[in-house]
């Protein structure tokens, strides 16, 4: 990954930016002066710019062999440079010193630096040791920082314990962040997430407010009783988005209880996207 | 008219203030690092304060369509506390390389002590090293002397005058600043410093070149709408629109653009709210791939 990032930057950056990058990388040779390194970490946005990497097909293919779930195309040049700096540092420093300095990069970062840090967590060696900072980032009220850990980022999928993962999903729903942006969500569906989402829908309905249409994806899979009846109701909702997500969610339902509801809806459904979702859900149930 | 308030401490203000400022036409602001009223006793408090200026406050402003920039420094008041000064100075280079930092400031004199002068000088040197302009606070007490001493320091250090903004001027100090190549700031306050009418009279006398006005609103009795209110007064007193526009937009923008961290084209438009951010309680892009602006 380190080589890949370096190559991506070499293919994009101008002479001054590259000269700066090499200087920054040279500063990772021990003994590392921490404040100098932190200065380089900060300076990346000014020096490398924030233009998205927008990978070519060939670059994309190479990236996928290294880590298929990392959305490198969305990363800015500054973010790639920061990740490269940390990966290089990880090779140079003893693990404890590296972890401390890496944490400082996060704690002292402005929003963009924190976003870069969170996006670049996955490729770091022994990345689970940074779990506490990643969970802390989920408490932010700065939405772009939250999105950097929650969206298009495989770290929560791979490292977050269930309780933290569920909180992340709930916070995404609260903030209107599309659940499709959560990497590997389907692999992390669980019963308490269904229960929490169901409570949230009850709260919204009681307050006479709208319900996020994609909530059914996380609510339906482990729901029973009243909650399941409600999902079936939304399967006929006038908004096709509700019908679509309810169908997808029911496709993940643990048993066949919803087969009849899905079949009945499929017979009436005119919207091609919803129809396809209903058929897909029925196929999953076999 | 689009306006720039180049000196306002939003950390002490409410979201109602942000809403009223945006409504009145304020599209960009600079928040200088300053004293919080209560003296800090740990250098770490500065770290969190600086982080707040660069993080949460910038985000808060963006939610109202206002571009937020800041300046970073150890302020003159707290420069007198030796428990803090060395450590804060030591952490500054990290901050001076961050985006959105458009000057070293507020630096300068308060009581005009030796340690204030020493730290004023050191921070001017840092500004030169990191290619940033400086925002110089002038004292309330013994203001004229403090302004003269500030100008002398700029000159003796060979600091590029066009990169220095000397703030909180009055009728007495403005001509001294205009005699140099430095820019002259004026803080329009409800009771002290300068009011709208006096300011308009100064503009009539001296014109608009290198003249800047601000509200310097903070945690004290102050008014975040003093820039638009002064615009009204200047209009009422017959000052041409082009001069008003120069004072409340082009001048501060041009001055802080010298940092390389404020792009003159970018600030012509409202901040590009990231498409993935909230719009009317919902993501603009529910279920689509977000486009993150470069
Ligand atoms: Zn101030």
XYZ file of C-alpha atoms and ligand atoms in Angstrom:
581
model
C 0.000 0.000 0.000
C 2.854 2.336 0.867
C 4.399 1.919 -2.572
C 1.026 2.294 -4.248
C 0.319 5.617 -2.496
C 3.784 6.879 -3.295
C 3.315 6.010 -6.977
C -0.114 7.651 -7.094
C 1.336 10.862 -5.685
C 4.374 10.778 -7.979
C 2.032 10.502 -10.964
C 0.070 13.580 -9.864
C 2.083 16.073 -7.875
C 4.214 18.869 -9.274
C 7.926 19.304 -8.616
C 7.625 21.503 -5.530
C 5.052 19.263 -3.921
C 7.132 16.159 -4.550
C 10.262 17.785 -3.171
C 8.287 18.664 -0.051
C 6.958 15.102 0.190
C 10.451 13.605 0.015
C 11.588 15.983 2.765
C 8.643 14.972 4.902
C 9.384 11.276 4.343
C 13.040 11.825 5.199
C 11.937 13.289 8.550
C 10.651 9.826 9.533
C 14.212 8.543 10.000
C 14.971 8.157 13.724
C 15.515 10.023 15.900
C 12.216 11.616 14.878
C 11.539 15.131 16.122
C 7.863 14.858 16.944
C 6.900 18.498 16.478
C 8.616 18.575 13.074
C 6.771 15.481 11.978
C 3.459 16.911 13.227
C 4.205 20.047 11.209
C 4.644 17.963 8.054
C 1.438 16.083 8.798
C -0.400 19.421 8.997
C 1.343 20.959 6.003
C 0.171 18.285 3.547
C -3.002 20.154 2.554
C -1.112 23.325 1.686
C 1.718 21.517 -0.068
C 0.020 18.611 -1.856
C -3.417 20.148 -2.451
C -6.754 18.504 -1.833
C -7.672 17.324 -5.303
C -9.263 13.855 -5.284
C -6.930 11.120 -6.592
C -9.496 9.853 -9.146
C -7.681 6.639 -9.958
C -7.283 5.331 -13.515
C -8.624 1.844 -14.228
C -5.154 0.382 -13.990
C -4.438 2.116 -10.703
C -7.821 1.043 -9.406
C -7.065 -2.577 -10.265
C -3.744 -2.442 -8.463
C -5.376 -0.821 -5.427
C -7.970 -3.576 -5.305
C -5.356 -6.291 -5.082
C -3.989 -4.496 -1.995
C -7.289 -3.621 -0.307
C -10.525 -3.959 -2.239
C -12.569 -1.940 0.254
C -10.453 1.179 0.442
C -12.060 4.042 -1.533
C -8.744 5.565 -2.647
C -10.317 7.392 -5.577
C -12.138 9.655 -3.101
C -8.999 10.484 -1.146
C -7.375 13.855 -1.667
C -3.668 14.079 -2.532
C -3.080 15.515 0.947
C -4.817 12.527 2.517
C -2.745 10.068 0.523
C 0.415 11.924 1.570
C -0.626 11.765 5.231
C -1.322 8.035 4.992
C 2.032 7.504 3.278
C 3.770 9.484 6.002
C 2.226 7.331 8.731
C 2.932 4.066 6.909
C 6.563 5.097 6.508
C 6.772 6.146 10.115
C 5.364 2.780 11.203
C 8.310 1.048 9.536
C 10.843 3.378 11.113
C 9.748 3.703 14.736
C 9.341 1.224 17.579
C 5.624 0.349 17.854
C 4.975 2.356 21.003
C 6.588 5.536 19.793
C 4.783 5.180 16.480
C 1.404 4.713 18.146
C 1.911 7.743 20.368
C 2.959 10.002 17.508
C 0.170 8.721 15.269
C -2.376 9.477 17.996
C -0.990 13.005 18.323
C -1.514 13.503 14.579
C -5.176 12.781 15.170
C -5.617 14.732 18.409
C -3.898 17.861 17.140
C -5.402 17.730 13.684
C -7.862 20.184 12.226
C -10.948 18.636 10.648
C -9.268 17.762 7.367
C -6.286 16.175 9.148
C -8.615 14.134 11.323
C -10.587 13.068 8.267
C -7.365 12.002 6.532
C -6.225 10.124 9.608
C -9.489 8.229 9.933
C -9.584 7.286 6.234
C -6.000 6.066 6.428
C -6.448 3.909 9.548
C -7.199 0.616 7.806
C -3.810 0.107 6.113
C -1.786 0.849 9.278
C -0.064 -2.150 10.869
C -1.961 -3.459 13.905
C -4.658 -0.876 13.208
C -6.881 -2.225 15.997
C -4.723 -0.397 18.547
C -6.292 2.862 17.311
C -9.829 1.706 18.050
C -10.310 4.146 20.950
C -9.524 7.162 18.755
C -11.766 5.871 15.962
C -14.642 5.380 18.399
C -13.975 8.828 19.831
C -14.240 10.280 16.319
C -17.794 8.928 16.169
C -18.726 11.298 19.001
C -17.918 14.381 16.934
C -20.586 16.814 15.843
C -18.522 17.798 12.819
C -20.313 15.762 10.192
C -17.432 15.467 7.682
C -15.223 14.005 10.444
C -17.919 11.499 11.347
C -18.341 10.578 7.687
C -14.608 9.972 7.372
C -14.789 7.067 9.804
C -18.335 5.907 9.037
C -18.534 6.108 5.261
C -16.534 4.451 2.491
C -14.183 3.228 5.216
C -13.657 -0.483 5.991
C -12.229 0.171 9.463
C -15.503 -0.061 11.447
C -16.442 -3.258 9.594
C -13.124 -4.855 10.486
C -12.424 -3.521 13.955
C -15.455 -2.038 15.743
C -17.116 -4.169 18.429
C -20.841 -4.649 17.910
C -21.966 -1.933 20.353
C -19.797 0.732 18.703
C -20.777 -0.413 15.240
C -24.453 -0.126 16.164
C -23.947 3.377 17.560
C -22.281 4.359 14.315
C -25.277 3.118 12.327
C -27.758 4.929 14.575
C -25.781 8.155 14.329
C -25.721 7.810 10.528
C -29.500 7.436 10.514
C -29.905 10.468 12.810
C -27.761 12.546 10.493
C -29.378 11.465 7.274
C -26.290 9.645 6.051
C -27.189 6.956 3.535
C -26.492 3.487 4.948
C -25.236 2.345 1.542
C -22.120 4.319 2.363
C -21.235 2.045 5.311
C -18.738 -0.534 4.103
C -19.717 -4.163 4.733
C -22.947 -3.349 6.518
C -24.599 -6.613 5.507
C -21.907 -8.592 7.271
C -22.534 -6.743 10.541
C -26.343 -6.956 10.841
C -27.337 -8.055 14.342
C -30.305 -8.424 16.654
C -29.658 -5.429 18.868
C -29.227 -3.203 15.818
C -32.682 -4.347 14.650
C -34.131 -3.611 18.097
C -32.495 -0.148 18.332
C -33.678 0.782 14.841
C -37.177 -0.418 15.657
C -37.236 1.807 18.757
C -36.072 4.705 16.641
C -38.897 4.195 14.145
C -41.416 4.077 17.012
C -40.016 7.332 18.365
C -40.211 9.018 14.959
C -43.739 7.796 14.283
C -44.893 8.899 17.756
C -43.495 12.370 17.074
C -45.266 12.459 13.697
C -41.965 12.640 11.825
C -40.682 10.880 8.746
C -38.645 7.702 8.984
C -35.356 7.264 7.064
C -36.270 5.054 4.131
C -33.163 2.887 4.341
C -33.604 2.032 8.027
C -35.381 -1.210 7.017
C -32.073 -2.574 5.813
C -30.814 -2.766 9.408
C -34.185 -3.092 11.131
C -35.848 -5.936 9.231
C -33.255 -8.739 9.456
C -33.764 -9.658 13.132
C -37.192 -8.290 13.906
C -40.284 -10.215 15.048
C -43.849 -9.540 16.235
C -45.134 -5.955 16.033
C -41.920 -4.740 14.441
C -42.183 -7.253 11.612
C -45.818 -6.275 11.025
C -44.668 -2.694 10.678
C -42.020 -3.620 8.085
C -44.705 -5.448 6.120
C -46.801 -2.276 6.270
C -43.966 -0.182 4.865
C -43.595 -2.784 2.097
C -46.741 -1.166 0.634
C -45.786 2.427 1.482
C -46.567 5.044 -1.156
C -42.877 6.050 -1.289
C -41.063 3.488 -3.461
C -37.868 4.094 -1.442
C -39.557 2.616 1.641
C -40.775 -0.370 -0.382
C -37.322 -0.890 -1.859
C -35.444 -0.874 1.433
C -38.098 -2.898 3.237
C -37.746 -5.569 0.549
C -33.967 -5.570 0.814
C -34.100 -5.755 4.601
C -36.583 -8.611 4.587
C -34.304 -10.486 2.215
C -31.901 -10.728 5.155
C -34.574 -11.873 7.564
C -33.537 -14.968 9.424
C -36.541 -17.135 8.604
C -39.186 -17.402 5.943
C -41.949 -15.547 7.816
C -42.008 -12.759 5.275
C -42.274 -14.900 2.163
C -46.019 -14.396 1.819
C -45.803 -10.627 2.350
C -43.025 -10.342 -0.235
C -44.912 -12.486 -2.772
C -48.102 -10.483 -2.306
C -46.244 -7.248 -2.813
C -44.304 -8.563 -5.828
C -47.600 -9.360 -7.559
C -48.669 -5.703 -7.262
C -45.372 -3.879 -7.645
C -44.922 -1.683 -10.744
C -41.653 0.068 -9.887
C -38.836 -1.916 -11.612
C -36.233 -1.192 -8.932
C -38.581 -2.299 -6.150
C -39.721 -5.315 -8.137
C -36.119 -6.403 -8.573
C -35.497 -5.991 -4.836
C -38.572 -8.087 -4.009
C -37.543 -10.840 -6.426
C -34.017 -10.741 -5.026
C -35.308 -11.084 -1.467
C -37.519 -14.044 -2.428
C -34.611 -15.691 -4.238
C -32.449 -15.342 -1.126
C -35.073 -17.207 0.865
C -35.079 -20.003 -1.690
C -23.267 43.759 -0.224
C -20.867 40.920 0.617
C -18.883 41.721 3.780
C -15.837 40.427 5.595
C -15.417 40.784 9.365
C -11.664 40.320 9.764
C -11.612 40.322 13.558
C -14.310 38.535 15.538
C -14.139 35.968 18.353
C -16.951 33.619 17.362
C -16.063 31.075 20.030
C -17.853 33.444 22.426
C -20.910 33.966 20.224
C -24.137 32.094 19.595
C -25.716 30.542 16.532
C -28.211 33.457 16.558
C -25.218 35.709 15.924
C -24.078 33.552 13.034
C -27.564 33.617 11.538
C -27.842 37.416 11.892
C -24.371 37.944 10.427
C -25.116 35.758 7.405
C -28.437 37.554 6.936
C -26.676 40.944 7.031
C -24.273 39.862 4.287
C -21.188 38.715 6.190
C -19.660 35.955 4.079
C -16.158 35.595 5.557
C -14.581 36.113 8.945
C -11.204 35.911 10.623
C -11.102 34.777 14.230
C -7.839 35.802 15.857
C -6.516 33.712 18.723
C -6.778 35.868 21.815
C -7.353 36.000 25.526
C -10.429 34.223 26.861
C -11.160 36.646 29.678
C -10.123 34.030 32.209
C -6.356 33.497 32.172
C -5.242 30.017 31.142
C -2.897 28.201 33.505
C -1.758 25.322 31.280
C -0.171 25.381 27.852
C -2.429 22.460 26.939
C -5.421 24.801 27.160
C -3.981 26.677 24.185
C -3.717 23.450 22.239
C -7.414 22.757 22.709
C -8.292 26.386 21.987
C -6.306 26.397 18.725
C -7.838 23.041 17.761
C -11.285 24.486 18.428
C -10.630 27.488 16.193
C -9.495 25.202 13.381
C -12.109 22.513 13.827
C -15.430 23.024 15.515
C -15.661 26.778 14.978
C -14.890 26.496 11.278
C -17.579 23.848 10.923
C -20.081 25.913 12.898
C -19.501 28.912 10.601
C -19.848 26.768 7.483
C -23.298 25.678 8.610
C -24.375 29.301 8.143
C -22.592 29.704 4.817
C -19.783 31.749 6.369
C -16.125 31.086 5.615
C -14.086 30.976 8.799
C -10.353 31.632 8.932
C -8.217 32.134 11.998
C -4.936 33.534 13.211
C -2.738 31.730 15.734
C -0.535 33.299 18.404
C 0.290 33.670 22.029
C -1.567 36.893 22.848
C 0.164 39.854 24.548
C -1.678 39.511 27.849
C -0.692 35.904 28.393
C 2.798 36.546 27.036
C 3.444 37.811 30.548
C 2.981 34.353 32.075
C 6.316 32.519 31.952
C 4.594 29.251 32.880
C 2.940 29.285 29.476
C 4.957 31.213 26.992
C 7.803 28.814 26.136
C 5.526 25.839 25.686
C 2.995 27.740 23.600
C 5.699 29.193 21.358
C 7.075 25.698 20.922
C 3.762 24.313 19.654
C 3.082 27.195 17.258
C 4.995 25.937 14.194
C 2.652 22.948 14.020
C -0.305 25.284 13.813
C 1.238 27.795 11.430
C 1.369 25.087 8.750
C -2.327 24.325 8.899
C -4.886 25.377 6.331
C -7.138 28.251 7.267
C -4.444 29.956 9.343
C -4.150 33.323 7.626
C -1.787 35.204 9.975
C 0.185 35.141 13.175
C -1.919 37.105 15.666
C -3.029 38.756 17.798
C 0.465 39.716 18.835
C 1.713 43.073 20.085
C 1.697 45.079 23.286
C -0.746 45.210 26.149
C 1.061 46.590 29.234
C 4.140 47.149 27.057
C 6.388 44.964 29.221
C 9.754 43.479 28.270
C 8.382 39.986 28.037
C 5.570 41.186 25.752
C 8.170 42.731 23.493
C 10.337 39.625 23.450
C 7.409 37.391 22.443
C 6.092 39.962 19.953
C 9.469 39.878 18.234
C 9.778 36.094 18.306
C 6.363 35.642 16.785
C 7.102 38.205 14.062
C 10.163 36.100 13.220
C 7.984 32.991 13.056
C 5.601 34.772 10.692
C 8.531 35.486 8.394
C 9.703 31.890 8.605
C 6.279 30.456 7.736
C 5.378 33.098 5.154
C 2.412 34.507 7.068
C 1.194 38.083 7.612
C 0.802 39.419 11.167
C -2.173 40.863 13.011
C -0.954 43.378 15.577
C -3.125 44.306 18.548
C -2.544 47.790 19.955
C -3.105 48.476 23.649
C -6.057 50.307 25.200
C -3.832 52.120 27.663
C -1.063 54.341 26.327
C -2.294 53.486 22.820
C -0.304 56.037 20.846
C 2.992 55.013 22.408
C 2.128 51.332 21.903
C 1.350 51.947 18.232
C 4.599 53.835 17.681
C 6.562 51.039 19.343
C 4.774 48.432 17.187
C 5.618 50.326 13.999
C 9.226 50.681 15.139
C 9.482 46.942 15.699
C 8.075 46.171 12.240
C 10.643 48.496 10.704
C 13.625 47.410 12.788
C 12.990 43.745 11.973
C 12.652 44.490 8.267
C 9.215 42.834 8.357
C 7.431 43.491 5.033
C 5.069 46.344 5.924
C 2.379 45.295 3.451
C 2.093 42.051 5.429
C 1.353 43.762 8.759
C -2.123 44.776 9.918
C -2.107 47.120 12.891
C -5.453 46.945 14.630
C -7.719 48.985 16.926
C -6.745 52.395 15.519
C -8.178 55.751 16.542
C -8.042 59.287 15.095
C -4.652 59.693 16.781
C -2.968 56.533 15.542
C -4.397 56.104 12.032
C -2.159 58.730 10.367
C 0.902 57.121 11.965
C 0.013 53.739 10.455
C -0.897 55.159 7.040
C 2.542 56.796 6.881
C 4.009 53.296 6.728
C 3.121 50.503 4.297
C 1.118 48.705 7.012
C -2.672 48.192 6.916
C -4.870 49.925 9.465
C -7.659 48.067 11.307
C -10.484 49.700 13.286
C -12.642 47.939 15.838
C -16.143 49.380 15.943
C -17.394 48.921 19.493
C -20.611 49.939 21.266
C -18.798 52.139 23.813
C -15.041 52.229 23.476
C -12.421 52.206 20.709
C -14.327 53.571 17.695
C -17.949 54.086 16.642
C -19.677 54.064 13.242
C -19.864 57.805 12.783
C -16.275 58.523 13.769
C -15.214 55.749 11.433
C -17.153 57.222 8.521
C -15.508 60.578 9.177
C -12.060 58.962 9.068
C -12.897 57.379 5.719
C -14.002 60.777 4.401
C -10.689 62.214 5.455
C -8.289 59.393 4.532
C -10.084 57.408 1.807
C -10.194 53.605 1.618
C -6.647 52.531 0.841
C -5.335 50.009 3.433
C -8.319 50.794 5.694
C -10.033 47.839 7.352
C -12.921 47.690 9.838
C -14.055 44.922 12.181
C -16.419 44.293 15.084
C -13.842 42.662 17.373
C -16.919 41.096 18.965
C -16.043 38.746 21.813
C -17.311 37.775 25.267
C -17.629 41.415 26.363
C -20.186 44.068 25.437
C -19.778 44.062 21.677
C -21.847 43.722 18.527
C -21.161 41.188 15.751
C -23.113 43.369 13.300
C -20.869 46.425 13.595
C -19.424 45.936 10.098
C -22.843 46.074 8.361
C -23.917 48.905 10.687
C -20.840 50.913 9.761
C -21.599 50.251 6.087
C -25.032 51.819 6.633
C -23.487 54.846 8.333
C -20.882 55.297 5.586
C -23.645 55.213 2.950
C -25.695 57.695 4.918
C -22.714 60.030 5.031
C -22.237 59.843 1.279
C -19.162 57.642 1.002
C -19.062 56.067 -2.500
C -20.058 52.386 -2.789
C -16.730 51.493 -4.332
C -14.888 52.754 -1.259
C -17.236 50.934 1.080
C -16.778 47.706 -0.868
C -13.016 48.141 -0.754
C -13.056 48.579 3.016
C -15.397 45.760 3.937
C -14.396 43.204 1.328
C -11.395 43.695 -0.959
C -9.024 45.092 1.654
C -9.305 42.331 4.265
C -9.469 39.657 1.545
C -6.353 40.993 -0.168
C -4.470 41.350 3.079
C -5.137 37.826 4.342
C -4.731 36.271 0.876
C -1.029 37.009 1.309
C -0.957 33.973 3.619
C -1.571 31.638 0.667
C -4.374 30.138 2.770
C -7.241 32.310 1.561
C -8.118 31.968 -2.092
C -9.675 35.130 -3.520
C -11.736 33.181 -6.047
C -13.035 30.703 -3.473
C -14.349 33.333 -1.120
C -16.442 34.921 -3.849
C -18.891 32.065 -3.403
C -20.525 30.661 -0.284
C -18.597 27.699 1.160
C -19.105 24.550 -0.849
C -20.994 22.569 1.659
C -19.777 19.033 1.192
C -22.511 17.161 -0.646
C -22.610 14.533 2.015
C -23.477 17.114 4.656
C -26.929 17.771 5.915
C -29.445 19.652 3.898
C -32.785 20.286 5.529
C -32.227 17.430 7.925
C -31.311 15.002 5.201
C -28.260 14.152 3.222
C -28.426 15.690 -0.217
C -27.278 12.388 -1.550
C -29.223 9.632 0.044
C -28.043 6.441 -1.547
C -25.795 7.919 -4.194
C -22.046 8.046 -4.313
C -20.920 11.292 -2.728
C -18.825 13.752 -4.627
C -16.201 15.169 -2.339
C -14.976 18.494 -3.560
C -11.336 18.857 -4.363
Zn -9.485 40.626 19.462
